[in-house]
Short mmCIF file of C-alpha atoms in Angstrom, two decimals:
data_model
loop_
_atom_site.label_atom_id
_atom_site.label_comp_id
_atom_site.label_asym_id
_atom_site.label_seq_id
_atom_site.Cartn_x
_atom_site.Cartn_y
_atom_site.Cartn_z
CA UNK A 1 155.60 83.24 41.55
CA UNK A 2 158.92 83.82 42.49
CA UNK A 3 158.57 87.03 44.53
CA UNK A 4 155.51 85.44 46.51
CA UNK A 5 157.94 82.76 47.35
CA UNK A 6 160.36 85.42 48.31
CA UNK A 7 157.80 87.67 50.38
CA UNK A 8 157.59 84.10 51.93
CA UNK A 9 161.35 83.31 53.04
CA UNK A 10 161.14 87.43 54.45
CA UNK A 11 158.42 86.54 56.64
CA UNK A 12 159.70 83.75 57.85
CA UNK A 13 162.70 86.48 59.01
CA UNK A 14 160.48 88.62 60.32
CA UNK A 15 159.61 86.25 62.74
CA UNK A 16 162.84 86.20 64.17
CA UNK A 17 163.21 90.10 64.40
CA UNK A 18 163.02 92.73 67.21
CA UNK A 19 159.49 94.23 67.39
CA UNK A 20 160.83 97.58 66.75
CA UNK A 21 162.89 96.06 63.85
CA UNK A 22 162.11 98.40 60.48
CA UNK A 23 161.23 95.46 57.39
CA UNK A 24 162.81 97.64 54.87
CA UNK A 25 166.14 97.09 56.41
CA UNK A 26 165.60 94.60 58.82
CA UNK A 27 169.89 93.62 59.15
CA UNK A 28 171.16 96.99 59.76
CA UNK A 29 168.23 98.32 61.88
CA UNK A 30 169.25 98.89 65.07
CA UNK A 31 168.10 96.52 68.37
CA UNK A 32 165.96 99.16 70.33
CA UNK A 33 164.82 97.71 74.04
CA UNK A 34 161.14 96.94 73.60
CA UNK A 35 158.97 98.79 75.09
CA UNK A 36 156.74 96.72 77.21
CA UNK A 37 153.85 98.87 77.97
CA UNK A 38 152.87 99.48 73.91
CA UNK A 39 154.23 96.02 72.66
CA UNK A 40 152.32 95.35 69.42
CA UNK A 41 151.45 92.30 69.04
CA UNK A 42 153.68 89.71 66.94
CA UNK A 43 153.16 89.16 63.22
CA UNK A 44 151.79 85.45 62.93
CA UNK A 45 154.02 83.08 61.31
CA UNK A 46 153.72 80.91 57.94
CA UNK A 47 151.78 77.61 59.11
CA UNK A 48 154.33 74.56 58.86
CA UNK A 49 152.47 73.39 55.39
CA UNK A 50 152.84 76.90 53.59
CA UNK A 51 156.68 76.37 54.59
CA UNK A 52 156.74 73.24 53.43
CA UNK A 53 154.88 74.04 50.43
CA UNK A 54 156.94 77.13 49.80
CA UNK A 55 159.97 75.36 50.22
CA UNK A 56 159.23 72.93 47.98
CA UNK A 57 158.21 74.91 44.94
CA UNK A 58 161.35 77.19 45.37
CA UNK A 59 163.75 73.87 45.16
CA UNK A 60 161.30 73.07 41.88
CA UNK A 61 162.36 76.29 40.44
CA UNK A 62 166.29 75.86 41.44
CA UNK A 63 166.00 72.24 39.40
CA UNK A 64 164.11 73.12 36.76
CA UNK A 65 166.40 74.93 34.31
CA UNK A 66 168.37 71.69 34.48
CA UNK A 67 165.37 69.30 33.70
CA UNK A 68 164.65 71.54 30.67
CA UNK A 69 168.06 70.98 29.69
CA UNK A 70 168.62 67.59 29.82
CA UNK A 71 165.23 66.76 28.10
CA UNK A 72 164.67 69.40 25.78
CA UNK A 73 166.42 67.80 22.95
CA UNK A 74 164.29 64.97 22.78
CA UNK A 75 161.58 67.19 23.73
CA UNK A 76 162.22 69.14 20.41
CA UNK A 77 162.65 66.51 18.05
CA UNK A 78 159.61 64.45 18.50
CA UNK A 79 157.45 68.17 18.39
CA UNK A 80 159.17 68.57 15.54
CA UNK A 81 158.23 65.42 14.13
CA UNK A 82 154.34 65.69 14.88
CA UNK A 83 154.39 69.23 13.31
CA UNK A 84 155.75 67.87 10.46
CA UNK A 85 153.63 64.69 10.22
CA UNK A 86 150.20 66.77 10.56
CA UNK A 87 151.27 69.12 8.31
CA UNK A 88 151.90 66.04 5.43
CA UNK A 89 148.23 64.92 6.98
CA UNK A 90 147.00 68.46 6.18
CA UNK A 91 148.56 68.94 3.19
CA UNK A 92 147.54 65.29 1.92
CA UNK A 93 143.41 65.97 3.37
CA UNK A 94 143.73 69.32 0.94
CA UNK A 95 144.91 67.77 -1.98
CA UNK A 96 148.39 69.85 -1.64
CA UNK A 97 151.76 67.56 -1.98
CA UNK A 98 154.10 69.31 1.04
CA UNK A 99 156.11 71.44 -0.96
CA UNK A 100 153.09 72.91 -2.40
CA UNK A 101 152.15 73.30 0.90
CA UNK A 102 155.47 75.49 1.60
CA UNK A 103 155.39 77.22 -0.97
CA UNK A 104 151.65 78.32 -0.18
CA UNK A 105 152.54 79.37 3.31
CA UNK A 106 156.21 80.41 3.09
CA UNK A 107 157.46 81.00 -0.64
CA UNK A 108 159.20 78.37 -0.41
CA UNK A 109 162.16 77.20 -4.10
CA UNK A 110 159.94 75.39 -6.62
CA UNK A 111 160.43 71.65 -6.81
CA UNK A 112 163.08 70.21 -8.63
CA UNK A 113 160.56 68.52 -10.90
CA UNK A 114 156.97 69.34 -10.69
CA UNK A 115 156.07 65.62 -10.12
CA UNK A 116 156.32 61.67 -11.33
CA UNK A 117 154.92 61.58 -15.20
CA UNK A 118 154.06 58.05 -16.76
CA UNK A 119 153.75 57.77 -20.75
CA UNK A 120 150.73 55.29 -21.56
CA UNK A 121 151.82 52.52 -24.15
CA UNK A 122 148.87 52.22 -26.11
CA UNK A 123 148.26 56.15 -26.24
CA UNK A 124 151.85 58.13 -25.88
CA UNK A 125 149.82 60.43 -23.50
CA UNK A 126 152.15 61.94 -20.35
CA UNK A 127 149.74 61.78 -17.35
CA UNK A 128 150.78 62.59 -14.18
CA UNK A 129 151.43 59.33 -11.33
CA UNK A 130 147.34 59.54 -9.92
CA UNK A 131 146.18 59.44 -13.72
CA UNK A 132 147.99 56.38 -14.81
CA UNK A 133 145.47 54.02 -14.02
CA UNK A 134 142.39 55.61 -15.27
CA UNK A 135 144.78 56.94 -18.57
CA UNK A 136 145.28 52.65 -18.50
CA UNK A 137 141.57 52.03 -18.76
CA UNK A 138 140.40 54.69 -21.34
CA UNK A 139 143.04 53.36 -23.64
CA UNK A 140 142.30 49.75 -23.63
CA UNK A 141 138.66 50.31 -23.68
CA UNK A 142 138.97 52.45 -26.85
CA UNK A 143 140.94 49.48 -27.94
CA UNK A 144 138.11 46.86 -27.72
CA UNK A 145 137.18 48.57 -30.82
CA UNK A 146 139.79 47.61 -33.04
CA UNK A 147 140.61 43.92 -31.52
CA UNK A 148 138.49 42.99 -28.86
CA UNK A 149 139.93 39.82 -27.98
CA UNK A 150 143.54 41.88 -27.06
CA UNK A 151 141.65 44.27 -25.08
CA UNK A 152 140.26 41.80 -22.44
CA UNK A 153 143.25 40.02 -22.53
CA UNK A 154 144.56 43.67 -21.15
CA UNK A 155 142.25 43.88 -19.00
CA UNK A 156 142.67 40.66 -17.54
CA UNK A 157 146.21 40.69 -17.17
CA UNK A 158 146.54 44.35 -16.30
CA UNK A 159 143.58 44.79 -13.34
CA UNK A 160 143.40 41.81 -11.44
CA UNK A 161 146.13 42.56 -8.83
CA UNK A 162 146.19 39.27 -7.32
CA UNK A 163 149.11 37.17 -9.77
CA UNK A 164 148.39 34.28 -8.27
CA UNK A 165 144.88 34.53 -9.22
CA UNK A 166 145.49 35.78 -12.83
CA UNK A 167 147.71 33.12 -13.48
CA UNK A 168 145.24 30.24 -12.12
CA UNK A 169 142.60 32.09 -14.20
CA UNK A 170 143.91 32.35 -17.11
CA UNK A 171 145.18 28.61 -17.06
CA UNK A 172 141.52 27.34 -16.34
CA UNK A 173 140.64 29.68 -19.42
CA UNK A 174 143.19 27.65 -21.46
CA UNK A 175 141.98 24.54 -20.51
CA UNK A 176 137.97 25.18 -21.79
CA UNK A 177 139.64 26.18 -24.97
CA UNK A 178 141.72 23.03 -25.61
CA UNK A 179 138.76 20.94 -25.38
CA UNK A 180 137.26 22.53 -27.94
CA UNK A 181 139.98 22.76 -30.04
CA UNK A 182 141.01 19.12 -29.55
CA UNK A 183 137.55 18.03 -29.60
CA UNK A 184 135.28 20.32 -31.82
CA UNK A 185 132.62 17.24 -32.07
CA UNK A 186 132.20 17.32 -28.46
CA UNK A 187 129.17 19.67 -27.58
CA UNK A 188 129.75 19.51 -23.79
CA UNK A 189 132.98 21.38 -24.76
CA UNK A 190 131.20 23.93 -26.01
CA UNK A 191 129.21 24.92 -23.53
CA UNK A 192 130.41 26.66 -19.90
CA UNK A 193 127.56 26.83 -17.12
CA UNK A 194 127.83 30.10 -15.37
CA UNK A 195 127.18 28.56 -12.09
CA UNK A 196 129.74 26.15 -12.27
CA UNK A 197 131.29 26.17 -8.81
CA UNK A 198 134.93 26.79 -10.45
CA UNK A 199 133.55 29.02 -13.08
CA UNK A 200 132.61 30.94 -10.14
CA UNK A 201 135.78 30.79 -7.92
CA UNK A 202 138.30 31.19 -10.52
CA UNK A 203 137.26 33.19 -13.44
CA UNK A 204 134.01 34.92 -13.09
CA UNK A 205 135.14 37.41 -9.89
CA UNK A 206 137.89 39.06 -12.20
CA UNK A 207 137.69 41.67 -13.87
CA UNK A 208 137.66 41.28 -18.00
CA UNK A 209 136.98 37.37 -18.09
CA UNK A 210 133.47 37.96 -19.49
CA UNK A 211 134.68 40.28 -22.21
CA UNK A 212 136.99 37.77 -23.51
CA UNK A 213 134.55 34.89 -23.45
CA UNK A 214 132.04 36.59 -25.67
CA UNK A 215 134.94 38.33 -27.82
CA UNK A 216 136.31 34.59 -28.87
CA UNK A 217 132.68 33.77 -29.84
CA UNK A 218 130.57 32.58 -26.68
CA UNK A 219 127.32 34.00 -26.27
CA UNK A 220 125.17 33.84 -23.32
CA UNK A 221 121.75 30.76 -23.44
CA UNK A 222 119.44 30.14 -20.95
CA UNK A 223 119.51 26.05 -21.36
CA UNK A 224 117.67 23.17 -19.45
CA UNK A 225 119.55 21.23 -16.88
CA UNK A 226 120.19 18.06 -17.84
CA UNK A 227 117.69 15.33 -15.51
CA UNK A 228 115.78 18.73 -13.90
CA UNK A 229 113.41 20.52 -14.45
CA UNK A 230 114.81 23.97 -13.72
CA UNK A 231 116.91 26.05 -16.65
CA UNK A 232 120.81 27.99 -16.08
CA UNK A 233 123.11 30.24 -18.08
CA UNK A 234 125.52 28.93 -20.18
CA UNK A 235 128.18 30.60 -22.41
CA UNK A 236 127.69 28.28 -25.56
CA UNK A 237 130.42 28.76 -28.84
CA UNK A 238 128.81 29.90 -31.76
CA UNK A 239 128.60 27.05 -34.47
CA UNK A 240 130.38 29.69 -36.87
CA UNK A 241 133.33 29.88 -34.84
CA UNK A 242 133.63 25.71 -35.53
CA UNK A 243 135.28 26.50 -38.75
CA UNK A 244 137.85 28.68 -36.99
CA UNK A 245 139.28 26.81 -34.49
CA UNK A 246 143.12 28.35 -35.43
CA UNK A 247 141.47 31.63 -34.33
CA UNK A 248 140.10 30.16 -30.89
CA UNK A 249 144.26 28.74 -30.53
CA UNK A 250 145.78 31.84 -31.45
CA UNK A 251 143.51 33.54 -28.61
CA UNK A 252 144.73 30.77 -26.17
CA UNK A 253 148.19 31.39 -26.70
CA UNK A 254 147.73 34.96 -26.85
CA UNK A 255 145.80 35.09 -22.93
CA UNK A 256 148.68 32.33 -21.42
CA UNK A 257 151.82 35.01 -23.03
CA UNK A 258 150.19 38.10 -22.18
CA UNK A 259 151.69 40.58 -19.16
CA UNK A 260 150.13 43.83 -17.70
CA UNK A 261 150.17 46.79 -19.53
CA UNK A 262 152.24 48.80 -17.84
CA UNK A 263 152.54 52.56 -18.15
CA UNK A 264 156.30 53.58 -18.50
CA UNK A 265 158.12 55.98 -16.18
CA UNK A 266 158.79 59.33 -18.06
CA UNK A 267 162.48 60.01 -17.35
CA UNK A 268 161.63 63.88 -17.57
CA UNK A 269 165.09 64.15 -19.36
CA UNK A 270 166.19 67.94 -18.71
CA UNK A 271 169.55 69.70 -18.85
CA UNK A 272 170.80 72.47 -16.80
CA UNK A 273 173.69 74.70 -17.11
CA UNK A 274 176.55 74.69 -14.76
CA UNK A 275 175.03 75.60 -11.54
CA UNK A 276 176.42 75.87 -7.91
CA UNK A 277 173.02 74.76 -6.88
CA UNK A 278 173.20 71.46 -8.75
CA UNK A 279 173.60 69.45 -5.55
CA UNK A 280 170.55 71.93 -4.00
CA UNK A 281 166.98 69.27 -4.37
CA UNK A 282 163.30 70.31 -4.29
CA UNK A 283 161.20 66.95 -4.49
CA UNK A 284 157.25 66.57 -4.56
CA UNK A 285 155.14 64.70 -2.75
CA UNK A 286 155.31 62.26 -5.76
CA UNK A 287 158.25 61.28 -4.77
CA UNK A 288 157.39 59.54 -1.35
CA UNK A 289 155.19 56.46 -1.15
CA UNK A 290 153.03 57.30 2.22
CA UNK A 291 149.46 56.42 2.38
CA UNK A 292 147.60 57.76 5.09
CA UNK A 293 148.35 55.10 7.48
CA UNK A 294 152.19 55.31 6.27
CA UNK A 295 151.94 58.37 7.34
CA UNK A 296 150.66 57.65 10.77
CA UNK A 297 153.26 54.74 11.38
CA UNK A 298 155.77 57.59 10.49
CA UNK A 299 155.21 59.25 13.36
CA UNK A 300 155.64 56.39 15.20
CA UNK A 301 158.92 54.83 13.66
CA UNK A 302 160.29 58.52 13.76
CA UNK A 303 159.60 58.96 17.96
CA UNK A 304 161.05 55.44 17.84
CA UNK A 305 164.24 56.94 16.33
CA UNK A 306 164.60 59.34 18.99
CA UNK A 307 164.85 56.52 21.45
CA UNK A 308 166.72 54.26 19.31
CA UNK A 309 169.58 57.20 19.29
CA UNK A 310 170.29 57.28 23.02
CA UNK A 311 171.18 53.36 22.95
CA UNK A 312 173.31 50.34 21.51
CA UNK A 313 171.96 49.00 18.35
CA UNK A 314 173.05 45.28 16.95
CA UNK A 315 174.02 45.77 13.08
CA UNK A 316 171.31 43.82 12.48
CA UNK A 317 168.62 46.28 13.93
CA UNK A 318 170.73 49.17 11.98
CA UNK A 319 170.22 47.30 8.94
CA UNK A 320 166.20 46.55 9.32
CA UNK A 321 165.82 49.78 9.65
CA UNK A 322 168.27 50.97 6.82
CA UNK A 323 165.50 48.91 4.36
CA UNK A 324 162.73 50.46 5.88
CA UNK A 325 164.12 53.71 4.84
CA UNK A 326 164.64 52.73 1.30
CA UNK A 327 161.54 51.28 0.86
CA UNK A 328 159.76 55.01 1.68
CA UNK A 329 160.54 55.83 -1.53
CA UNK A 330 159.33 54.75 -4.91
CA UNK A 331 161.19 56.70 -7.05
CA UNK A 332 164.75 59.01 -7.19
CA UNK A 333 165.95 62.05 -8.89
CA UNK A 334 169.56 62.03 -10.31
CA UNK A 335 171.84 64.39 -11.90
CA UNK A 336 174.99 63.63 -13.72
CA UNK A 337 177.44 66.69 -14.09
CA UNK A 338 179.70 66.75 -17.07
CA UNK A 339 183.31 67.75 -16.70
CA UNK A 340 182.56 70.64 -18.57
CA UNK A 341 180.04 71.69 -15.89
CA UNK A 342 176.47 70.69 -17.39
CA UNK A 343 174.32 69.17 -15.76
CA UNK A 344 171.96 65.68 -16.62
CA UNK A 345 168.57 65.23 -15.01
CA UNK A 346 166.37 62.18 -15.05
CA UNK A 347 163.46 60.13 -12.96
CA UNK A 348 163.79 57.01 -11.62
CA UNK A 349 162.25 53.56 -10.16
CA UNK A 350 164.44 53.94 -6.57
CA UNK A 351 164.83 49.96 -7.63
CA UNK A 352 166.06 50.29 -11.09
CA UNK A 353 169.78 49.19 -11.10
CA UNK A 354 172.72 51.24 -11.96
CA UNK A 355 173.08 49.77 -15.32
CA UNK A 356 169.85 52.21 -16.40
CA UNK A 357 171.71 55.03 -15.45
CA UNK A 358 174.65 54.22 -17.63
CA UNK A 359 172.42 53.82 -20.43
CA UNK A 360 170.48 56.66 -19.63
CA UNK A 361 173.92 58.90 -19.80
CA UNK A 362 174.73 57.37 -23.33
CA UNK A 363 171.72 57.97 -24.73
CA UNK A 364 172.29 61.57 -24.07
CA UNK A 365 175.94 61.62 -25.69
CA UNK A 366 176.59 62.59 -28.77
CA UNK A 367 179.46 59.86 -29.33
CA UNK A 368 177.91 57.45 -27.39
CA UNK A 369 180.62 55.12 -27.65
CA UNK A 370 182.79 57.17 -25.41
CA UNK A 371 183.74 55.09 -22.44
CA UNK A 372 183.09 56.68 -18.86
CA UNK A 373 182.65 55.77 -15.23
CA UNK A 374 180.17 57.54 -12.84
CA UNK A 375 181.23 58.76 -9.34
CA UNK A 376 178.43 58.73 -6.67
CA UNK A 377 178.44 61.20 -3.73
CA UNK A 378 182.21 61.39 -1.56
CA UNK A 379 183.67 60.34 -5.43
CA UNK A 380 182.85 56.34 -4.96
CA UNK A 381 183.05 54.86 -8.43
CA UNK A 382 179.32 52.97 -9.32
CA UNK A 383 181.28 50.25 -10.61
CA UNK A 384 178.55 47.56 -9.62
CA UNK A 385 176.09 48.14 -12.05
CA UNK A 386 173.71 45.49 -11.08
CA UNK A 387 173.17 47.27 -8.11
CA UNK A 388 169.88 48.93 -7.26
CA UNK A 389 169.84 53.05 -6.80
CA UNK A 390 168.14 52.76 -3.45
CA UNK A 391 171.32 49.98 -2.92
CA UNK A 392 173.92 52.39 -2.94
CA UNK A 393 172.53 55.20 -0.98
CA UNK A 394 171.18 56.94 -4.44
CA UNK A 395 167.68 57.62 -3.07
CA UNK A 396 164.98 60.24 -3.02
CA UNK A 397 167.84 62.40 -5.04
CA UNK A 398 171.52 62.44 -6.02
CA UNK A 399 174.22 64.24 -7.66
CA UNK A 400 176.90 62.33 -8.79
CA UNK A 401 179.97 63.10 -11.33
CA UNK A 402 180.39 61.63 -14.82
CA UNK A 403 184.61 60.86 -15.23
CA UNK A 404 185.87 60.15 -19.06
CA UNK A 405 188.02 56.73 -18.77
CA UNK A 406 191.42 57.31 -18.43
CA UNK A 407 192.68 55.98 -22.06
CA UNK A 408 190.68 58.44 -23.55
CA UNK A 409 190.02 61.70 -21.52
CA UNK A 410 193.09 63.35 -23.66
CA UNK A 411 191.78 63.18 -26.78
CA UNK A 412 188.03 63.98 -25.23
CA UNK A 413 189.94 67.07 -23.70
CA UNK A 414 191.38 68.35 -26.81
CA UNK A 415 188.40 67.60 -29.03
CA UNK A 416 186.42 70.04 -26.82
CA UNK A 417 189.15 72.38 -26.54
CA UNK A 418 189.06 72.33 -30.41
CA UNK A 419 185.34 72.51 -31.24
CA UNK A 420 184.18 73.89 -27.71
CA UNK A 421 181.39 71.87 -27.66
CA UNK A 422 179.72 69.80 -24.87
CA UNK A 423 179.71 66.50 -25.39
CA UNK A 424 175.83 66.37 -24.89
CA UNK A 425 173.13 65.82 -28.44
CA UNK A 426 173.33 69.54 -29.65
CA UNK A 427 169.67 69.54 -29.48
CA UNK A 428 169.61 68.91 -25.84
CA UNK A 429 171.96 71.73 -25.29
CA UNK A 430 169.76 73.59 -27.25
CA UNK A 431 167.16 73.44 -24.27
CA UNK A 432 169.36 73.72 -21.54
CA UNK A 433 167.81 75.54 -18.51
CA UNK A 434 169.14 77.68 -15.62
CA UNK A 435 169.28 75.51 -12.35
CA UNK A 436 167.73 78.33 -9.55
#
């Protein structure tokens, strides 16, 4: 494009030369006296709009390098971030977690754990984060078999989402119990229509209300309606269950105490031998709490922050979108390294407060009375220990430094020197890996 453009600015020279002028060389040539009887005829000029036009693109081409320059920055980033974002989309659409993805396509280090484990309370089973829930549900329906009446309470408590809900359930629950149990000679206590309008709006739409009802002793009757002639569903209290009205209470009490079954956070306890790589991380998807559409507001908030760079922010606006950041993540990866050079790994809640971590550290001592202070990153003491991980800055990952207190760290020193031992459980040194 560029040499047409040039061919252009020479013709527009030509028109000024000699007709005997040679092109080749047309400011050295010689003038020669034209020769009027074979004067060929003139070369026809560019039209004013090709100059125009030509002129035009050529001052294009002179500014463009610096357009490029000034822009390409941006220009970069927010490429960068929609490559990124469709390949989590990708990744997500396959099934693949992103450093799966990586290592698929590039080889890419192996995670730092392979992934957020859960240990099911009723079971002990270790499922992975996806398999919780339905780990959740097999257990407590295999537990209908042994008490029946705990297992709907379970399932009450555990898969109605809505608190609010569970909690006005469970207190209208209460209340058809009391009656009974305050007035067993009342039949209109016993009985529950089905139809009842706040039968309906409270208790009947959740999940495991029905289960209880007939595991305290209700059974389903199809009954007459009082003054019509049409029949509904009750639940109606078997008469056997009259003589065991403690039983009925104790259920009460036990559906107004109850709490979700929760499964518990494995802390996927490792330990590493000193490592130069220790402050070197490798999280899984796991890790991140994006749902599709989290994933599309990403991409947003991230072109935002490109934006958001080039201009004055209040502290205010740094701070909303500091708690935004923490609350992409639902869980963190820390590692504690010893004096002596090994190295502590756990999982956990990015909300779980400092205090966890302390005890998490002791558990793994073998004198676990030995008084210590933990250093986060840059060597700030954690000495708040109600504070939250994702408080301090401790989130998706962290290294920090375990220091003995300074009353003690003599006689720590020369107890190691003497026995050469780490003051890790023996059998957890006994499994230490190599950190790649």
């Amino acid at each position: 494009m560029r040499k047409f453009f040039q061919e252009i600015k020479a013709d527009l020279k030509f028109k000024t030369a000699g007709p005997g002028q040679k092109l080749s060389e047309p400011s050295r040539a010689p003038r020669e006296k034209p020769k009027a009887e074979v004067a060929p005829k003139p070369r026809q000029a560019p039209t004013d709009e090709a100059q125009r036009a030509a002129a035009a693109a050529l001052a294009r081409l002179e500014l463009k390098p610096k357009g490029k320059a000034a822009s390409s920055s941006q220009e970069a980033i927010k490429n960068q971030v929609r490559k990124e974002l469709m390949a989590e989309a990708a990744a997500s659409e396959k099934g693949l977690s992103m450093e799966e993805k990586e290592q698929e396509e590039e080889g890419a280090a192996a995670p730092s754990v392979s992934g957020v484990y859960f240990i099911c309370p009723l079971t002990g089973a270790v499922v992975r984060k996806d398999q919780k829930e339905k780990q959740l549900r097999e257990a407590i329906q295999a537990y209908f078999s042994v008490d029946p009446v705990a297992a709907s309470i379970m399932e009450i408590h555990t898969f109605n989402k809505d608190r609010e809900k569970v909690r006005l359930c469970v207190e209208t629950m209460a209340k058809y119990l009391d009656n009974i149990y305050l007035h067993p000679e009342e039949e209109k206590y016993r009985k529950i229509k089905l139809q009842n309008k706040v039968f309906q709006e409270r208790i009947s739409c959740l999940e495991g209300t029905h289960k209880f009802f007939q595991a305290v002793g209700f059974e389903t009757k199809t009954l007459p309606v009082p003054g019509q002639e049409s029949t509904e569903e009750f639940y109606v209290l078997k008469e056997e269950m009259l003589s065991r009205l403690e039983e009925l209470k104790d259920s009460k009490e036990q559906l107004l105490s109850s709490e979700p079954v929760r499964a518990q956070l494995h802390r996927q306890l490792a330990v590493f031998q000193p490592s130069p790589a220790a402050a070197r991380f490798e999280l899984p998807h796991d890790f991140f709490n994006l749902t599709a559409e989290e994933l599309r507001r990403e991409q947003r908030l991230r072109t935002e922050a490109v934006e958001k760079a080039t201009m004055l922010r209040t502290r205010a606006m740094r701070e909303k979108d500091e708690q935004r950041e923490m609350r992409k993540y639902n869980y963190t990866l820390l590692r504690v390294r010893f004096p002596d050079g090994y190295i502590l790994q756990g999982t956990f809640y990015a909300r779980e407060s400092v205090s966890v971590l302390y005890n998490f550290v002791r558990e793994a001592l073998k004198d676990d009375w030995l008084p210590f202070e933990l250093l986060g990153p840059g060597g700030l003491k954690l000495s708040d220990e109600n504070l939250a991980f994702n408080e301090c800055g401790l989130v998706p990952s962290a290294l920090l430094s375990l220091a003995w207190d300074a009353a003690v760290m003599a006689d720590v020193a020369a107890a190691a020197a003497e026995e050469q031992r780490s003051p890790l459980r023996p059998e957890l040194l006994a499994r230490a890996q190599t950190l790649s």
